[in-house]
Amino acid sequence: KGVRPAQIRMAKIIESVLHDGGIAMIEAGTGTGKSLAALVPAIESGKRVIISTAKKALQRQMRDIDLPRLRQRMPSFSAATLKGKSNYACQLRFDEFKERGASRFPLKVLNDFAQWLHSDPTGEFSDYDTDVEFEGAVRVTECVSRQCRHATGCGYRKAKSLAEDAQIVVVNHALLAYDIALGGGGKVLGEYDALIIDEAHQAAQYFREALTCRIDTQQPEQLTRLLADTDIVVPPELLPAVTEFIARLPRQGIVGKDDATVNRALRVQRFLFELKEQFRQEGVWSQITEEAGEGTRSAKDLNRFRAAAVLTQRMLRACEVCVDKLDTEFDENQQEIVTPDSYVPYVAQKPFRDTMLKEFVVAPVEVGPFVAKALKSLHGVVFTSATLATSNNFNFLCREMGLKAEEVAYKEILPHAFNYRRNSCLYITSSVPEYKRDTASQFWRVANTEMDDLLTASKGGAFILCASNADVALVYDTLMAYGDRPYRLRVQDGNIDALVAWFKMDPTSVAVGTKSLWEGVD
């Protein structure tokens, strides 16, 4: 629909970074065409490039729309998308489910899912166009990998194999974060030359999550299950030690390092050290994220050893922060960058089955000291987003990523692609009362009436964005009860891609949803 100068400028910056190396930070507003501006120079560079997005919907857009379009117009190239293992259906789990709980569901539901699982190349859940009424995803910590009887047809293994051989690999921030947390360069995504981070304003929260360590009372049981029938034995004292440590912590909030808390953490640490020593004797502790050692033990055991060793390592890091005995790391100038004060220890509550589980959490105060080395080891890195700058500069992002301003070769805020003043309208209601809990019914009665008036005037073509699933249900049920309407309603379910596809089919469609509908929709 015409040349977009901002898109061309962005593509030229990325081309320069991929050719000459360095780091770039680019703010480019909605409508710039960031995906194509990143993909075209990445493909032409010939280098192996990882492109990371915040939302899986953007991954799907690149896979189903942008990359096929470019394949028709550019020389041959290889590309793949990859998500975390839990995004793929597991044939082994489906077999177990059919044996134990299949009678609870209609036969057609099971047959339809089985047919899709057999025919889909990767078994990615986002490609399944109806709700799965049972839990069929890969259990990450219990996956038996190559030892599985379905290994040759495993969707995740196929997706990972395609990604390993591809020049362009589209991932999400969650997967990238674990690669960066483990040092980057081959641990999770294989070796790559350059990295383009779209929606980069959200990257830090994913990096922080990947670097966060936890201790809870379920972990000793998880370790025991992972190491069952192996030569490694979980010390029986670990569970009571963890249980006492967790029980004596406050219900929530920051954890102080008093003598009693430190002593209980030291007791947990002592039994984790015993476990660590067994891993060392097996030769897997220093290789917990690598493929080494497969020739000396079964793939099943190695996979379980790695999962258990990573869990042990992260529990140890949480203990080390609590007792102020963290192994200090240094940068290339031998400057101290990671100390116990680099983390904040606190207690949180997480849902577990029908209750809440208390856990001890150790989170990095800043992610920069942990990720900067991995980022600077790459030939080129590009950060981009529609909202990246703060006060018209990138100083905050530089600090967040552990970078100095002079280390960033390109820092640009590109002009908007659209004339918003001429092509948009903002309407703010004056009739809906302020929301208060004791008058919520009055608020919703007026709000829903006004929404119906607006949707009737526009004949649909709208998103209704809510703050919670309860609000989604209330709005949907109320509007559906109005009867004759010139618009169609559908509520957000687990499959956001199916909802968007439905929305695009008819200009009278109205989608009611929560956070995942707020951004990343093309």
Coordinates of C-alpha atoms in Angstrom, one line a residue:
K1 CA 0.0 0.0 0.0
G2 CA 3.0 2.4 -0.6
V3 CA 6.5 2.9 0.7
R4 CA 7.0 3.2 4.5
P5 CA 10.2 5.2 5.1
A6 CA 10.4 4.1 8.7
Q7 CA 10.3 0.4 7.7
I8 CA 13.1 1.0 5.1
R9 CA 15.2 2.8 7.6
M10 CA 14.7 0.0 10.2
A11 CA 15.7 -2.6 7.6
K12 CA 18.9 -0.7 6.7
I13 CA 19.9 -0.4 10.3
I14 CA 19.4 -4.2 10.9
E15 CA 21.3 -4.9 7.6
S16 CA 24.3 -2.8 8.9
V17 CA 24.2 -4.6 12.3
L18 CA 24.1 -8.1 10.7
H19 CA 26.9 -7.1 8.3
D20 CA 29.2 -5.1 10.5
G21 CA 28.2 -6.3 14.0
G22 CA 27.2 -4.3 17.0
I23 CA 24.0 -3.5 19.0
A24 CA 21.0 -1.4 17.9
M25 CA 18.0 -0.1 19.7
I26 CA 15.1 0.9 17.5
E27 CA 11.7 2.2 18.5
A28 CA 9.2 1.7 15.6
G29 CA 5.5 2.3 16.1
T30 CA 2.6 0.1 15.3
G31 CA 2.2 -0.2 11.5
T32 CA 5.8 0.2 10.7
G33 CA 6.1 -3.4 9.5
K34 CA 8.8 -4.5 11.9
S35 CA 8.5 -8.2 11.1
L36 CA 9.4 -7.8 7.5
A37 CA 12.0 -5.1 8.3
A38 CA 13.7 -7.7 10.5
L39 CA 13.2 -10.8 8.3
V40 CA 14.4 -9.5 5.0
P41 CA 17.9 -8.4 6.1
A42 CA 18.2 -11.4 8.3
I43 CA 17.5 -13.8 5.4
E44 CA 19.8 -11.9 3.1
S45 CA 22.7 -11.9 5.6
G46 CA 23.1 -15.6 5.3
K47 CA 23.8 -15.7 9.1
R48 CA 22.0 -17.8 11.6
V49 CA 19.6 -15.4 13.2
I50 CA 17.2 -15.9 16.2
I51 CA 14.2 -13.6 16.1
S52 CA 12.4 -13.5 19.5
T53 CA 8.8 -12.2 20.1
A54 CA 6.9 -11.6 23.3
K55 CA 3.7 -13.3 22.2
K56 CA 3.2 -16.7 20.6
A57 CA 0.6 -15.0 18.3
L58 CA 3.5 -13.0 16.7
Q59 CA 5.4 -16.3 16.2
R60 CA 2.4 -17.7 14.4
Q61 CA 2.0 -14.5 12.3
M62 CA 5.6 -14.9 11.1
R63 CA 5.3 -18.6 10.4
D64 CA 1.9 -18.5 8.6
I65 CA 2.0 -15.1 6.9
D66 CA 5.4 -13.3 6.7
L67 CA 7.7 -16.2 6.0
P68 CA 5.5 -17.8 3.3
R69 CA 5.2 -14.3 1.6
L70 CA 8.9 -13.9 1.6
R71 CA 9.5 -17.4 0.2
Q72 CA 7.6 -16.3 -2.9
R73 CA 9.8 -13.3 -3.4
M74 CA 13.3 -14.2 -2.1
P75 CA 16.0 -16.8 -2.8
S76 CA 15.6 -20.1 -1.0
F77 CA 16.1 -20.0 2.7
S78 CA 15.3 -22.2 5.7
A79 CA 13.2 -21.0 8.6
A80 CA 11.5 -22.6 11.6
T81 CA 9.6 -21.6 14.8
L82 CA 10.3 -23.1 18.2
K83 CA 8.5 -22.9 21.5
G84 CA 9.0 -24.4 24.9
K85 CA 8.5 -28.2 25.1
S86 CA 5.2 -27.8 27.1
N87 CA 3.5 -26.2 24.0
Y88 CA 3.5 -29.5 22.2
A89 CA 1.2 -32.5 22.5
C90 CA 2.7 -35.7 24.0
Q91 CA 1.6 -39.0 22.4
L92 CA 2.9 -40.9 25.5
R93 CA 0.7 -38.8 27.8
F94 CA -2.3 -39.3 25.5
D95 CA -1.8 -43.1 25.6
E96 CA -1.8 -42.9 29.4
F97 CA -4.9 -40.8 29.4
K98 CA -6.8 -43.2 27.1
E99 CA -6.0 -46.0 29.5
R100 CA -7.0 -44.2 32.7
G101 CA -9.5 -41.4 32.1
A102 CA -10.8 -41.6 28.6
S103 CA -14.3 -42.7 29.6
R104 CA -15.0 -39.2 31.1
F105 CA -15.0 -37.7 27.6
P106 CA -17.0 -38.2 24.4
L107 CA -15.4 -40.6 22.0
K108 CA -15.6 -38.0 19.2
V109 CA -13.4 -35.6 21.3
L110 CA -10.8 -38.3 21.7
N111 CA -10.9 -39.4 18.1
D112 CA -10.7 -35.9 16.7
F113 CA -7.6 -35.2 18.9
A114 CA -6.0 -38.5 18.0
Q115 CA -6.5 -37.8 14.3
W116 CA -5.0 -34.3 14.6
L117 CA -2.1 -35.6 16.6
H118 CA -1.4 -38.2 14.0
S119 CA -1.6 -35.8 11.0
D120 CA -0.1 -32.6 12.4
P121 CA 3.7 -32.3 11.7
T122 CA 4.6 -31.0 15.2
G123 CA 1.6 -31.4 17.4
E124 CA 1.7 -27.8 18.5
F125 CA -1.4 -27.0 20.6
S126 CA -2.0 -23.5 19.1
D127 CA -2.7 -25.3 15.8
Y128 CA -5.5 -27.3 17.3
D129 CA -8.7 -25.4 16.6
T130 CA -10.9 -26.6 19.5
D131 CA -10.3 -26.8 23.2
V132 CA -8.4 -29.9 24.5
E133 CA -10.5 -31.1 27.5
F134 CA -7.6 -33.0 29.1
E135 CA -4.0 -32.2 29.9
G136 CA -2.0 -33.5 27.0
A137 CA 1.1 -31.3 26.9
V138 CA 4.7 -32.6 27.3
R139 CA 5.7 -32.8 31.0
V140 CA 9.0 -31.0 30.7
T141 CA 10.6 -32.5 33.8
E142 CA 9.4 -36.1 33.1
C143 CA 10.0 -36.3 29.3
V144 CA 12.0 -39.5 28.5
S145 CA 13.3 -38.0 25.3
R146 CA 14.8 -40.5 22.9
Q147 CA 13.9 -43.4 25.1
C148 CA 10.2 -42.8 24.4
R149 CA 8.4 -45.3 22.2
H150 CA 7.0 -42.3 20.2
A151 CA 10.4 -40.6 19.9
T152 CA 10.5 -40.9 16.1
G153 CA 7.1 -39.2 15.7
C154 CA 7.5 -36.7 18.6
G155 CA 6.3 -33.3 17.5
Y156 CA 8.6 -31.4 19.8
R157 CA 11.6 -33.3 18.6
K158 CA 10.6 -32.6 15.0
A159 CA 10.2 -28.9 15.7
K160 CA 13.6 -28.8 17.5
S161 CA 15.3 -30.7 14.7
L162 CA 13.9 -28.2 12.1
A163 CA 15.0 -25.3 14.2
E164 CA 18.6 -26.7 14.6
D165 CA 19.0 -26.9 10.9
A166 CA 17.3 -23.5 10.1
Q167 CA 19.0 -20.2 9.2
I168 CA 16.1 -18.2 10.7
V169 CA 14.5 -19.4 13.9
V170 CA 11.5 -17.6 15.4
V171 CA 11.2 -18.1 19.2
N172 CA 9.4 -16.4 22.1
H173 CA 11.0 -14.5 24.9
A174 CA 10.4 -17.3 27.4
L175 CA 12.5 -19.7 25.4
L176 CA 15.2 -17.1 24.6
A177 CA 15.4 -16.2 28.3
Y178 CA 16.4 -19.7 29.3
D179 CA 19.1 -19.8 26.6
I180 CA 20.4 -16.4 27.8
A181 CA 20.2 -17.5 31.5
L182 CA 22.4 -20.6 30.7
G183 CA 25.0 -18.4 29.0
G184 CA 23.6 -18.3 25.5
G185 CA 25.3 -19.7 22.4
G186 CA 24.1 -23.3 22.1
K187 CA 22.6 -24.3 25.4
V188 CA 19.0 -24.3 24.3
L189 CA 18.7 -22.8 20.8
G190 CA 22.0 -24.0 19.3
E191 CA 24.7 -21.6 18.2
Y192 CA 23.6 -18.5 16.4
D193 CA 25.3 -15.4 15.0
A194 CA 22.7 -12.7 15.7
L195 CA 19.7 -11.9 17.8
I196 CA 16.7 -9.7 17.0
I197 CA 14.4 -9.1 20.0
D198 CA 11.0 -7.7 19.0
E199 CA 8.7 -6.3 21.8
A200 CA 12.0 -5.8 23.6
H201 CA 10.4 -3.7 26.3
Q202 CA 9.1 -7.0 27.7
A203 CA 12.3 -9.0 27.5
A204 CA 13.6 -8.1 30.9
Q205 CA 10.6 -9.7 32.7
Y206 CA 11.2 -13.0 30.9
F207 CA 15.0 -12.8 31.7
R208 CA 14.2 -12.2 35.3
E209 CA 11.8 -15.2 35.5
A210 CA 14.4 -17.5 33.9
L211 CA 17.0 -16.3 36.4
T212 CA 14.7 -16.6 39.4
C213 CA 15.3 -19.6 41.7
R214 CA 12.8 -21.2 44.1
I215 CA 12.5 -23.7 46.9
D216 CA 9.2 -25.3 47.8
T217 CA 8.1 -28.6 49.5
Q218 CA 7.2 -30.3 46.3
Q219 CA 10.8 -30.2 44.9
P220 CA 12.3 -33.1 47.0
E221 CA 9.4 -35.3 45.7
Q222 CA 10.1 -34.1 42.2
L223 CA 13.8 -35.0 42.5
T224 CA 13.0 -38.4 43.9
R225 CA 10.6 -39.1 41.0
L226 CA 13.2 -38.0 38.4
L227 CA 16.0 -40.1 39.9
A228 CA 13.9 -43.2 40.6
D229 CA 15.7 -46.4 39.5
T230 CA 19.0 -44.6 39.0
D231 CA 22.3 -44.8 41.0
I232 CA 21.7 -41.3 42.4
V233 CA 19.8 -41.2 45.7
V234 CA 18.0 -38.1 47.1
P235 CA 19.0 -37.8 50.8
P236 CA 15.9 -38.7 52.8
E237 CA 16.7 -35.7 55.1
L238 CA 16.1 -33.2 52.3
L239 CA 12.3 -33.2 52.5
P240 CA 12.0 -32.6 56.3
A241 CA 14.8 -30.0 56.0
V242 CA 12.9 -28.1 53.2
T243 CA 9.6 -28.5 55.0
E244 CA 10.9 -27.0 58.2
F245 CA 12.7 -24.2 56.3
I246 CA 9.5 -23.3 54.4
A247 CA 7.2 -23.6 57.4
R248 CA 9.2 -21.2 59.5
L249 CA 9.2 -18.5 56.8
P250 CA 6.7 -15.6 57.0
R251 CA 3.5 -16.0 55.0
Q252 CA 4.7 -13.6 52.4
G253 CA 7.1 -10.6 51.9
I254 CA 10.8 -10.0 52.0
V255 CA 12.8 -12.6 54.0
G256 CA 15.3 -11.4 56.6
K257 CA 18.6 -13.2 57.1
D258 CA 18.3 -13.8 60.8
D259 CA 20.4 -16.6 62.4
A260 CA 17.5 -19.1 62.6
T261 CA 16.6 -18.7 58.9
V262 CA 20.2 -18.9 57.8
N263 CA 20.8 -22.1 59.9
R264 CA 17.7 -23.8 58.4
A265 CA 18.9 -22.8 54.9
L266 CA 22.3 -24.2 55.7
R267 CA 20.7 -27.5 56.6
V268 CA 18.9 -27.7 53.3
Q269 CA 22.1 -26.7 51.5
R270 CA 24.0 -29.5 53.2
F271 CA 21.7 -32.2 51.7
L272 CA 21.7 -30.5 48.3
F273 CA 25.5 -30.6 48.4
E274 CA 25.3 -34.4 49.0
L275 CA 23.1 -34.7 45.9
K276 CA 25.5 -32.4 43.9
E277 CA 28.4 -34.6 44.8
Q278 CA 26.6 -37.7 43.4
F279 CA 26.0 -35.8 40.1
R280 CA 29.7 -34.9 40.0
Q281 CA 30.6 -38.6 40.5
E282 CA 28.3 -39.5 37.6
G283 CA 30.0 -36.8 35.5
V284 CA 26.9 -34.8 34.7
W285 CA 27.1 -31.8 37.0
S286 CA 29.3 -29.6 34.8
Q287 CA 27.4 -30.8 31.7
I288 CA 23.8 -30.5 32.9
T289 CA 22.6 -28.6 29.8
E290 CA 24.8 -30.4 27.2
E291 CA 24.6 -33.6 25.3
A292 CA 27.8 -35.0 26.7
G293 CA 27.9 -38.4 28.3
E294 CA 25.2 -40.0 26.1
G295 CA 27.5 -42.8 25.1
T296 CA 28.0 -44.0 28.7
R297 CA 24.4 -44.1 29.9
S298 CA 20.9 -44.4 28.4
A299 CA 19.3 -41.3 26.9
K300 CA 16.4 -41.7 29.4
D301 CA 18.8 -41.6 32.4
L302 CA 20.8 -38.7 31.0
N303 CA 17.7 -36.6 30.4
R304 CA 16.4 -37.2 33.9
F305 CA 19.8 -36.5 35.4
R306 CA 20.0 -33.2 33.6
A307 CA 16.5 -32.1 34.7
A308 CA 17.3 -33.1 38.3
A309 CA 20.7 -31.5 38.3
V310 CA 19.3 -28.2 37.0
L311 CA 16.6 -28.2 39.7
T312 CA 19.3 -29.0 42.3
Q313 CA 21.5 -26.2 41.0
R314 CA 18.7 -23.6 41.2
M315 CA 17.7 -24.7 44.8
L316 CA 21.4 -24.4 45.8
R317 CA 21.5 -20.8 44.3
A318 CA 18.5 -19.9 46.4
C319 CA 20.2 -21.3 49.6
E320 CA 23.5 -19.5 48.7
V321 CA 21.7 -16.1 48.5
C322 CA 20.0 -16.8 51.9
V323 CA 23.2 -17.6 53.7
D324 CA 25.4 -15.0 51.9
K325 CA 27.8 -17.6 50.5
L326 CA 27.2 -17.0 46.8
D327 CA 30.1 -17.8 44.4
T328 CA 31.0 -14.3 43.1
E329 CA 31.2 -13.9 39.3
F330 CA 33.4 -11.3 37.6
D331 CA 33.2 -9.5 34.3
E332 CA 36.0 -9.3 31.7
N333 CA 37.6 -6.5 33.7
Q334 CA 37.6 -8.6 36.9
Q335 CA 34.9 -6.4 38.4
E336 CA 32.5 -8.0 40.8
I337 CA 29.0 -8.2 39.2
V338 CA 27.0 -10.9 40.9
T339 CA 26.8 -11.1 44.7
P340 CA 24.1 -12.1 47.2
D341 CA 23.0 -8.5 47.1
S342 CA 22.3 -8.9 43.4
Y343 CA 19.2 -10.8 44.4
V344 CA 16.1 -10.2 46.6
P345 CA 14.8 -13.1 48.7
Y346 CA 11.1 -13.2 49.4
V347 CA 8.2 -15.5 50.1
A348 CA 5.3 -16.0 47.6
Q349 CA 2.2 -18.1 47.3
K350 CA 1.5 -20.2 44.2
P351 CA -1.5 -22.2 43.4
F352 CA -1.1 -26.0 43.7
R353 CA -4.1 -28.3 43.1
D354 CA -6.8 -27.0 45.4
T355 CA -4.6 -25.0 47.7
M356 CA -1.9 -22.4 47.8
L357 CA 1.7 -23.5 48.2
K358 CA 4.3 -21.3 50.0
E359 CA 7.6 -20.9 48.3
F360 CA 11.0 -19.2 48.9
V361 CA 11.9 -17.1 45.9
V362 CA 15.2 -15.5 45.0
A363 CA 15.0 -13.0 42.1
P364 CA 17.6 -10.8 40.5
V365 CA 17.4 -7.2 41.4
E366 CA 18.6 -6.3 37.9
V367 CA 19.0 -8.7 34.9
G368 CA 21.7 -6.7 33.2
P369 CA 24.7 -8.2 35.1
F370 CA 23.5 -11.7 34.1
V371 CA 22.6 -11.2 30.5
A372 CA 25.1 -8.6 29.2
K373 CA 27.9 -11.1 28.6
A374 CA 25.8 -13.4 26.5
L375 CA 24.4 -10.5 24.5
K376 CA 27.8 -9.0 23.8
S377 CA 29.2 -12.3 22.7
L378 CA 27.0 -12.3 19.6
H379 CA 27.9 -10.8 16.3
G380 CA 24.9 -8.5 16.3
V381 CA 21.9 -7.8 18.5
V382 CA 18.8 -5.7 17.7
F383 CA 16.2 -4.5 20.3
T384 CA 13.0 -3.2 18.8
S385 CA 9.5 -2.3 19.9
A386 CA 6.7 0.2 19.5
T387 CA 7.4 1.4 23.0
L388 CA 11.1 1.1 23.7
A389 CA 12.5 4.6 24.6
T390 CA 12.0 6.3 28.0
S391 CA 12.0 10.2 27.9
N392 CA 13.1 10.0 24.3
N393 CA 16.3 8.1 25.0
F394 CA 17.4 4.5 25.6
N395 CA 19.4 5.0 28.8
F396 CA 16.9 2.9 30.9
L397 CA 17.0 0.0 28.4
C398 CA 20.8 0.1 28.3
R399 CA 21.0 -0.1 32.1
E400 CA 18.4 -2.9 32.2
M401 CA 20.4 -5.0 29.7
G402 CA 23.7 -4.2 31.4
L403 CA 25.0 -2.2 28.5
K404 CA 26.8 1.2 28.3
A405 CA 25.3 3.8 26.0
E406 CA 28.5 3.9 23.9
E407 CA 28.2 0.1 23.3
V408 CA 25.0 0.7 21.3
A409 CA 25.9 1.6 17.8
Y410 CA 22.4 2.6 16.7
K411 CA 19.8 4.4 18.8
E412 CA 16.8 5.5 16.7
I413 CA 13.2 6.5 17.3
L414 CA 11.5 6.2 14.0
P415 CA 8.5 8.3 12.9
H416 CA 5.0 6.7 13.1
A417 CA 3.7 5.0 9.9
F418 CA 0.1 6.3 10.5
N419 CA -1.4 9.8 10.8
Y420 CA -3.3 9.1 14.0
R421 CA -4.8 12.6 14.1
R422 CA -6.5 12.1 10.8
N423 CA -7.3 8.4 11.0
S424 CA -8.4 7.7 14.6
C425 CA -10.9 8.8 17.2
L426 CA -10.8 8.5 20.9
Y427 CA -14.1 8.4 22.8
I428 CA -14.3 8.6 26.6
T429 CA -17.6 8.0 28.2
S430 CA -19.0 10.4 30.8
S431 CA -22.0 8.3 31.7
V432 CA -20.5 5.2 33.3
P433 CA -20.0 5.7 37.1
E434 CA -16.7 5.1 38.9
Y435 CA -16.2 1.4 39.7
K436 CA -16.6 0.6 43.4
R437 CA -17.0 -2.8 44.8
D438 CA -20.1 -2.0 46.8
T439 CA -21.8 -0.5 43.7
A440 CA -20.4 -2.9 41.1
S441 CA -23.8 -3.9 39.8
Q442 CA -24.7 -0.3 38.9
F443 CA -21.3 0.2 37.1
W444 CA -21.8 -2.9 35.0
R445 CA -25.5 -2.2 34.2
V446 CA -24.5 1.2 32.8
A447 CA -21.3 0.0 31.1
N448 CA -22.9 -2.9 29.4
T449 CA -25.8 -0.7 28.1
E450 CA -23.3 1.8 26.7
M451 CA -21.2 -0.9 25.1
D452 CA -24.3 -2.3 23.4
D453 CA -25.2 1.1 22.1
L454 CA -21.6 1.6 20.7
L455 CA -21.5 -1.9 19.1
T456 CA -25.0 -1.4 17.6
A457 CA -23.8 1.9 16.1
S458 CA -20.6 0.4 14.7
K459 CA -22.3 -2.9 13.7
G460 CA -19.5 -4.8 15.5
G461 CA -15.9 -4.9 14.4
A462 CA -14.7 -4.5 17.9
F463 CA -12.6 -5.9 20.7
I464 CA -13.9 -5.6 24.3
L465 CA -10.8 -5.8 26.6
C466 CA -11.4 -6.8 30.2
A467 CA -9.2 -6.9 33.3
S468 CA -10.2 -10.4 34.4
N469 CA -11.8 -13.6 33.3
A470 CA -14.8 -12.9 35.6
D471 CA -15.3 -9.6 33.8
V472 CA -15.1 -11.3 30.4
A473 CA -17.9 -13.8 31.5
L474 CA -20.1 -11.0 32.9
V475 CA -19.9 -8.8 29.8
Y476 CA -20.4 -11.7 27.4
D477 CA -23.4 -13.1 29.3
T478 CA -25.0 -9.7 29.6
L479 CA -24.6 -8.7 25.9
M480 CA -25.8 -12.1 24.8
A481 CA -29.0 -11.7 26.8
Y482 CA -29.9 -8.5 24.9
G483 CA -31.3 -10.7 22.1
D484 CA -31.5 -9.2 18.6
R485 CA -28.1 -7.6 17.8
P486 CA -26.4 -6.4 14.6
Y487 CA -23.1 -7.9 15.8
R488 CA -21.8 -11.4 16.7
L489 CA -20.1 -12.2 20.0
R490 CA -17.4 -14.6 21.0
V491 CA -15.5 -15.0 24.2
Q492 CA -11.8 -15.6 24.4
D493 CA -10.9 -19.2 25.2
G494 CA -7.6 -21.0 25.3
N495 CA -7.0 -20.7 21.5
I496 CA -6.3 -17.0 20.8
D497 CA -5.3 -17.8 17.2
A498 CA -8.7 -19.4 16.5
L499 CA -10.5 -16.4 18.0
V500 CA -8.6 -13.9 15.8
A501 CA -9.2 -16.0 12.7
W502 CA -12.9 -16.0 13.5
F503 CA -12.9 -12.3 14.1
K504 CA -11.3 -11.6 10.7
M505 CA -14.0 -13.5 8.8
D506 CA -16.9 -11.1 9.5
P507 CA -16.8 -7.3 10.0
T508 CA -19.7 -7.6 12.5
S509 CA -17.6 -9.8 14.9
V510 CA -17.0 -8.7 18.5
A511 CA -14.3 -10.5 20.6
V512 CA -14.4 -10.3 24.4
G513 CA -11.1 -11.1 26.0
T514 CA -8.3 -10.4 28.6
K515 CA -4.6 -9.7 28.5
S516 CA -3.5 -12.0 25.6
L517 CA -6.0 -10.1 23.3
W518 CA -4.5 -6.7 24.3
E519 CA -1.4 -6.9 22.1
G520 CA 0.3 -9.0 19.5
V521 CA -2.8 -9.3 17.3
D522 CA -2.1 -8.6 13.6

